[in-house]
Structure formats: C-alpha cells, structure tokens
C-alpha cells in the first residue's frame, strides 16, 4: 500500500490569504495517482492532505499551535480553521469521486491524539476503523487540522503528523510526499544553501538539510524542517520520497517506482 501526502503548498496557494483550491493541480495529481496505482502492487493508497492557506494563515496569526497557551481568541478562531479544513477536504473528496476513487474522509482526531508538542499517540480504534474501510476497498483520506491535545487543550495536527503515525502501519510499503519543490535543499559545509539532497539516511537528512531563515511560506508546523524531523522519525526500513507535484508526470513516475527527480530518504 502507498501512503501519500498532497502538501498544502501544492493544492492551495500558501502565500495568499485567499482560500483558493488549486483545482487544476489537484485534479492532475489525482489523475497521476490513478495511473500510477493501476500498476502499483495492491492498487491501494491512503491519501493525506495538508492545510495550506486554508489552515496555516489563521493558525499562525493566532498561535493556535500553542493551544490554550497561545493567548488569542481561540474560541472564535479554532472553529473557523476547522470549517475551512473541512471545506478543503470536501474539494479534494469531490475530485476523487469524479475520478472514480472511493474516498472515505477521516478527520485526524479519529486516528491520533496529541499529548504535547511532538508527542503523538495513535488511537487504536480509529486505526482499526481505517483498516476496515481499506479492506473493503475504500481509500481513506485524512488531513491536517486543529485537534485535542492532552496538555494544551487543543493543538495543530499537521498532515505531516498524520503521515508519521500512519507510516508505522504494516500495510504501508511506500511513502510519498508531494510538495512544491524539487526536493529538500541541503546545506554546504559553511551552512549556506546547497544542492537538492538526492538521497540520504534519516539522520543524514537532519544533519544536511538547509535551514532557511527567510522562508516566506506561512507554516506553523515547521515547514520543511518540521517535515524532515517527522520523516526522520518515520518507520525504519520504509523509503520516503519527496517530489515536486507542480511538475506533471512526477507523481505518476514515483508511484510506478520509476526514477524521478526528488529526495529519497532510506535507512
Ligand atoms: N531546506 C529546504 N528544502 C526545501 N524547501 C524548503 C527548505 N527550507 C524551507 N523550505 C520551504 O519549505 C516549503 C515546503 O514545506 P511546506 O510548505 O510545509 O510543504 P507542504 O506543502 O508539504 O506542507 C518549500 O516550499 C520551501 O518554501
Ligand atoms: Mg507543511
């Protein structure tokens, strides 16, 4: 089975306040997924999508990732972020249905529980529910959102957090992150921006990643560094590939297991 994430930076425009779904891009990616899955072992996938402009802008402005310590008017803001995420999920679900998939949307609070920053516990019954939908031939679709947190009352669960939890499922053979960049940029020995990392180990990734200070992309979940930390913590022995979803054909090649431009992380 394939575990796949559509980054919020690909299916929305993260730099804009407008909550605009990039329907053309999402539609092409779903088409590519279909072509790729047709020749992928069991033809099965779990799809996770990010929040992009539907979640991160309000979340960042009101420090929602800090939960009840954030200090803002969270009673007003959290329900709006939740509404916006469901709207984005609805757009994705609609396209999947149009393209002949059998999606079952599951919110992240059904499969994981946060117990503080970075501490995530899978919920056994939620995971079991997801597996039973999978076994019947449905495609589970999950997304990042504001969820309950044992310490902070509530907090952000990113699409990357969902990926990390699901990476441990026995059924998952391959993991692909679709983003808006050609790969994870590495750093030179003096810390300046280097080349894209083609292949690395989980620990090598954290050592070699270029950390940009002037990242204009609003993301309360750590952007690429946060993603790299989660990738490094994913189930050992499973390959993780990060590709650019804005370039037609890459997702299809990646799902088919063909050589593709991107960053490959493996132990
Ligand atoms: N070392 C790096 N390599 C690649 N991208 C980086 C790096 N550091 C910061 N970024 C930024 O991180 C973004 C990807 O993270 P993010 O927007 O969170 O992706 P996603 O859409 O999957 O959530 C890139 O578009 C880029 O702007
Ligand atoms: Mg992100």
Coordinates of C-alpha atoms and ligand atoms in Angstrom, one line a residue:
X1 CA 0.0 0.0 0.0
X2 CA 1.0 3.5 -0.7
X3 CA 0.9 6.3 1.9
X4 CA 0.7 9.6 0.0
X5 CA 0.5 13.3 1.0
X6 CA -0.5 16.2 -1.1
X7 CA 1.2 19.2 0.5
X8 CA -0.8 22.3 1.3
X9 CA 1.7 24.2 -0.8
X10 CA 0.7 22.3 -3.9
X11 CA -3.1 22.2 -3.6
X12 CA -3.5 25.7 -2.3
X13 CA -1.6 29.0 -2.7
X14 CA 0.1 29.3 0.7
X15 CA 1.3 32.8 0.1
X16 CA -2.1 34.2 -0.3
X17 CA -4.8 34.9 2.3
X18 CA -7.5 33.8 -0.2
X19 CA -8.5 30.3 0.4
X20 CA -8.2 29.1 -3.2
X21 CA -8.2 25.5 -4.0
X22 CA -5.8 24.7 -6.9
X23 CA -8.3 22.5 -8.6
X24 CA -6.3 22.0 -11.8
X25 CA -3.2 20.9 -10.0
X26 CA -5.2 18.6 -7.6
X27 CA -7.1 17.2 -10.5
X28 CA -3.9 16.3 -12.4
X29 CA -2.3 14.8 -9.3
X30 CA -5.3 12.6 -8.7
X31 CA -5.2 11.5 -12.4
X32 CA -1.5 10.7 -12.0
X33 CA -2.2 8.8 -8.8
X34 CA -4.8 6.8 -10.7
X35 CA -2.4 5.9 -13.5
X36 CA 0.4 5.0 -11.0
X37 CA -1.8 2.9 -8.7
X38 CA -3.1 0.9 -11.6
X39 CA 0.3 -0.8 -11.7
X40 CA 1.2 -0.5 -8.0
X41 CA 1.2 -3.8 -6.2
X42 CA -2.2 -3.9 -4.4
X43 CA -3.5 -0.7 -6.1
X44 CA -4.2 0.7 -2.6
X45 CA -3.4 4.0 -1.1
X46 CA -4.1 6.2 1.9
X47 CA -4.2 9.9 1.0
X48 CA -3.3 12.7 3.4
X49 CA -3.5 16.4 2.5
X50 CA -2.1 19.4 4.1
X51 CA -3.8 22.7 5.1
X52 CA -2.0 25.4 3.0
X53 CA -3.8 28.7 3.0
X54 CA -7.0 27.1 4.4
X55 CA -5.3 26.4 7.8
X56 CA -1.9 28.0 8.3
X57 CA -2.7 31.7 8.0
X58 CA -5.2 31.9 10.8
X59 CA -3.4 29.3 12.8
X60 CA -0.2 31.3 12.7
X61 CA -1.8 34.7 13.3
X62 CA -3.4 33.3 16.5
X63 CA -0.7 30.9 17.6
X64 CA -3.1 28.0 17.5
X65 CA -0.2 25.5 17.6
X66 CA 0.4 26.7 21.2
X67 CA -3.1 25.6 22.2
X68 CA -4.6 27.4 25.2
X69 CA -1.2 29.0 25.9
X70 CA -1.4 30.9 22.6
X71 CA -3.5 33.6 24.4
X72 CA -5.6 34.6 21.4
X73 CA -9.3 34.4 20.8
X74 CA -9.2 30.7 20.1
X75 CA -12.9 30.1 20.8
X76 CA -13.6 32.1 17.7
X77 CA -10.6 31.1 15.6
X78 CA -10.5 27.3 16.0
X79 CA -14.0 26.6 14.7
X80 CA -13.2 28.7 11.7
X81 CA -10.0 26.8 10.9
X82 CA -11.9 23.5 11.4
X83 CA -14.6 24.7 9.0
X84 CA -12.0 25.8 6.4
X85 CA -10.2 22.5 6.6
X86 CA -13.4 20.6 6.0
X87 CA -14.1 22.8 3.0
X88 CA -10.7 22.0 1.6
X89 CA -11.2 18.3 2.3
X90 CA -14.6 18.5 0.6
X91 CA -12.9 19.9 -2.6
X92 CA -10.4 17.0 -2.6
X93 CA -13.1 14.4 -1.9
X94 CA -15.2 15.8 -4.8
X95 CA -12.4 15.4 -7.3
X96 CA -11.6 11.9 -6.1
X97 CA -15.2 10.9 -6.6
X98 CA -15.2 12.4 -10.1
X99 CA -12.1 10.4 -11.0
X100 CA -13.5 7.1 -9.9
X101 CA -11.9 6.7 -6.4
X102 CA -13.8 5.5 -3.4
X103 CA -12.7 8.0 -0.7
X104 CA -13.7 7.9 2.9
X105 CA -12.7 11.1 4.7
X106 CA -11.5 10.6 8.3
X107 CA -10.5 13.5 10.5
X108 CA -7.1 13.3 12.2
X109 CA -8.7 13.2 15.7
X110 CA -10.1 9.8 14.8
X111 CA -6.6 8.3 14.4
X112 CA -4.3 10.2 16.6
X113 CA -4.2 12.1 19.9
X114 CA -1.7 14.8 20.9
X115 CA -0.1 14.7 24.3
X116 CA 2.1 17.8 23.9
X117 CA 4.3 19.2 21.2
X118 CA 5.6 16.4 19.1
X119 CA 4.1 13.7 21.2
X120 CA 1.5 11.8 19.2
X121 CA -0.3 8.6 20.1
X122 CA -2.2 6.6 17.6
X123 CA -5.8 5.8 18.6
X124 CA -6.2 2.0 18.2
X125 CA -10.0 2.1 17.4
X126 CA -9.5 4.8 14.8
X127 CA -6.7 2.9 13.2
X128 CA -8.8 -0.2 13.2
X129 CA -11.7 1.6 11.6
X130 CA -9.5 3.0 8.9
X131 CA -8.1 -0.5 8.2
X132 CA -11.6 -2.0 7.9
X133 CA -12.5 0.7 5.3
X134 CA -9.3 -0.1 3.4
X135 CA -10.0 -3.8 3.4
X136 CA -13.4 -3.2 1.9
X137 CA -11.7 -1.3 -1.0
X138 CA -12.2 2.3 0.1
X139 CA -9.4 4.9 0.1
X140 CA -9.0 6.7 3.5
X141 CA -8.4 10.4 3.1
X142 CA -7.0 12.3 6.1
X143 CA -5.9 15.9 6.6
X144 CA -4.2 18.3 9.0
X145 CA -6.4 20.1 11.4
X146 CA -6.8 21.5 15.0
X147 CA -7.3 18.6 17.3
X148 CA -7.4 17.9 21.0
X149 CA -4.2 17.9 23.0
X150 CA -3.8 16.5 26.5
X151 CA -1.5 19.3 27.7
X152 CA -2.6 22.3 25.6
X153 CA -6.3 21.6 25.3
X154 CA -6.1 21.7 21.6
X155 CA -3.3 22.0 19.1
X156 CA -2.4 21.6 15.5
X157 CA -2.1 18.2 14.0
X158 CA -0.3 18.6 10.6
X159 CA -0.7 16.4 7.6
X160 CA 2.9 15.5 8.3
X161 CA 2.0 14.3 11.8
X162 CA -0.7 12.1 10.3
X163 CA 1.9 10.7 7.8
X164 CA 4.3 9.9 10.7
X165 CA 1.6 8.0 12.6
X166 CA 0.4 6.1 9.6
X167 CA 3.9 5.2 8.4
X168 CA 4.0 2.5 11.1
X169 CA 1.2 0.5 9.6
X170 CA 2.4 -2.9 8.4
X171 CA 0.4 -2.4 5.2
X172 CA 2.4 0.7 4.1
X173 CA 5.2 -0.2 1.7
X174 CA 6.0 3.2 0.2
X175 CA 5.6 6.8 1.3
X176 CA 5.5 9.8 -1.0
X177 CA 5.3 13.5 -0.1
X178 CA 4.1 15.7 -2.9
X179 CA 5.3 19.3 -2.3
X180 CA 6.0 22.4 -4.4
X181 CA 9.8 22.0 -4.5
X182 CA 12.1 19.6 -6.5
X183 CA 13.5 18.2 -3.3
X184 CA 14.9 19.0 0.1
X185 CA 17.7 21.6 -0.2
X186 CA 20.9 20.6 1.5
X187 CA 23.5 23.0 3.0
X188 CA 27.1 23.5 2.2
X189 CA 29.8 22.9 4.8
X190 CA 29.6 26.6 5.7
X191 CA 25.9 26.5 6.2
X192 CA 24.9 28.2 3.0
X193 CA 22.3 26.9 0.7
X194 CA 23.5 23.9 -1.3
X195 CA 22.1 21.5 -3.8
X196 CA 18.9 19.4 -3.5
X197 CA 19.5 16.3 -1.5
X198 CA 19.1 13.3 -3.8
X199 CA 19.3 10.5 -1.3
X200 CA 20.1 10.4 2.4
X201 CA 19.5 8.5 5.6
X202 CA 17.0 9.8 8.2
X203 CA 19.8 11.1 10.5
X204 CA 21.8 12.4 7.5
X205 CA 18.8 14.4 6.4
X206 CA 18.6 16.3 9.7
X207 CA 22.3 16.9 9.6
X208 CA 22.4 18.1 6.0
X209 CA 19.1 20.0 5.5
X210 CA 19.5 23.7 4.7
X211 CA 17.6 25.8 7.2
X212 CA 16.3 28.9 5.6
X213 CA 15.6 31.9 7.7
X214 CA 13.7 33.9 5.2
X215 CA 11.1 31.3 4.4
X216 CA 8.1 33.4 3.2
X217 CA 5.8 30.4 3.4
X218 CA 3.5 30.7 6.4
X219 CA 3.5 27.3 8.2
X220 CA 3.0 26.8 11.9
X221 CA 4.2 23.2 11.6
X222 CA 7.8 23.8 10.9
X223 CA 7.7 23.9 7.1
X224 CA 10.4 21.8 5.5
X225 CA 12.4 21.3 8.7
X226 CA 9.3 20.1 10.6
X227 CA 8.6 17.8 7.7
X228 CA 12.2 16.5 7.8
X229 CA 12.0 15.8 11.5
X230 CA 8.9 13.8 11.0
X231 CA 10.3 12.0 8.0
X232 CA 13.4 11.1 10.1
X233 CA 11.1 9.6 12.7
X234 CA 9.1 7.5 10.3
X235 CA 9.0 3.8 10.5
X236 CA 12.5 2.5 9.9
X237 CA 13.1 0.5 6.8
X238 CA 10.4 2.3 4.7
X239 CA 11.5 4.5 1.9
X240 CA 10.2 8.1 1.9
X241 CA 10.3 10.0 -1.4
X242 CA 9.6 13.8 -1.6
X243 CA 8.8 15.1 -5.1
X244 CA 7.5 18.2 -6.8
X245 CA 3.8 18.0 -7.6
X246 CA 3.9 21.1 -9.8
X247 CA 5.8 19.2 -12.5
X248 CA 3.5 17.0 -14.5
X249 CA 4.4 13.3 -14.6
X250 CA 6.5 13.1 -11.4
X251 CA 3.8 11.7 -9.2
X252 CA 2.9 9.1 -11.7
X253 CA 6.5 8.0 -12.1
X254 CA 7.1 8.0 -8.4
X255 CA 4.0 5.8 -7.7
X256 CA 5.1 3.4 -10.5
X257 CA 8.6 3.2 -8.9
X258 CA 10.3 4.8 -11.9
X259 CA 13.3 7.0 -11.4
X260 CA 12.2 10.6 -10.6
X261 CA 13.7 13.9 -9.5
X262 CA 13.2 14.3 -5.8
X263 CA 14.7 13.4 -2.4
X264 CA 14.8 9.8 -1.3
X265 CA 15.2 9.0 2.4
X266 CA 16.0 5.4 3.4
X267 CA 17.9 3.7 6.2
Ligands
LIG1 N1 15.8 23.0 3.0 C1 14.7 23.2 2.3 N2 14.4 22.5 1.2 C2 13.2 22.7 0.5 N3 12.3 23.5 0.9 C3 12.5 24.3 2.0 C4 13.7 24.2 2.8 N4 13.6 25.1 3.8 C5 12.4 25.7 3.7 N5 11.7 25.2 2.6 C6 10.4 25.7 2.3 O1 9.5 24.7 2.7 C7 8.4 24.5 1.8 C8 7.9 23.1 1.9 O2 7.3 23.0 3.2 P1 5.7 23.1 3.3 O3 5.3 24.4 2.6 O4 5.4 22.9 4.7 O5 5.2 21.9 2.4 P2 3.8 21.2 2.5 O6 3.1 21.8 1.3 O7 4.1 19.8 2.2 O8 3.2 21.5 3.8 C9 9.1 24.8 0.5 O9 8.1 25.2 -0.4 C10 10.1 25.9 0.8 O10 9.5 27.1 0.7
LIG2 MG1 3.8 21.9 5.8

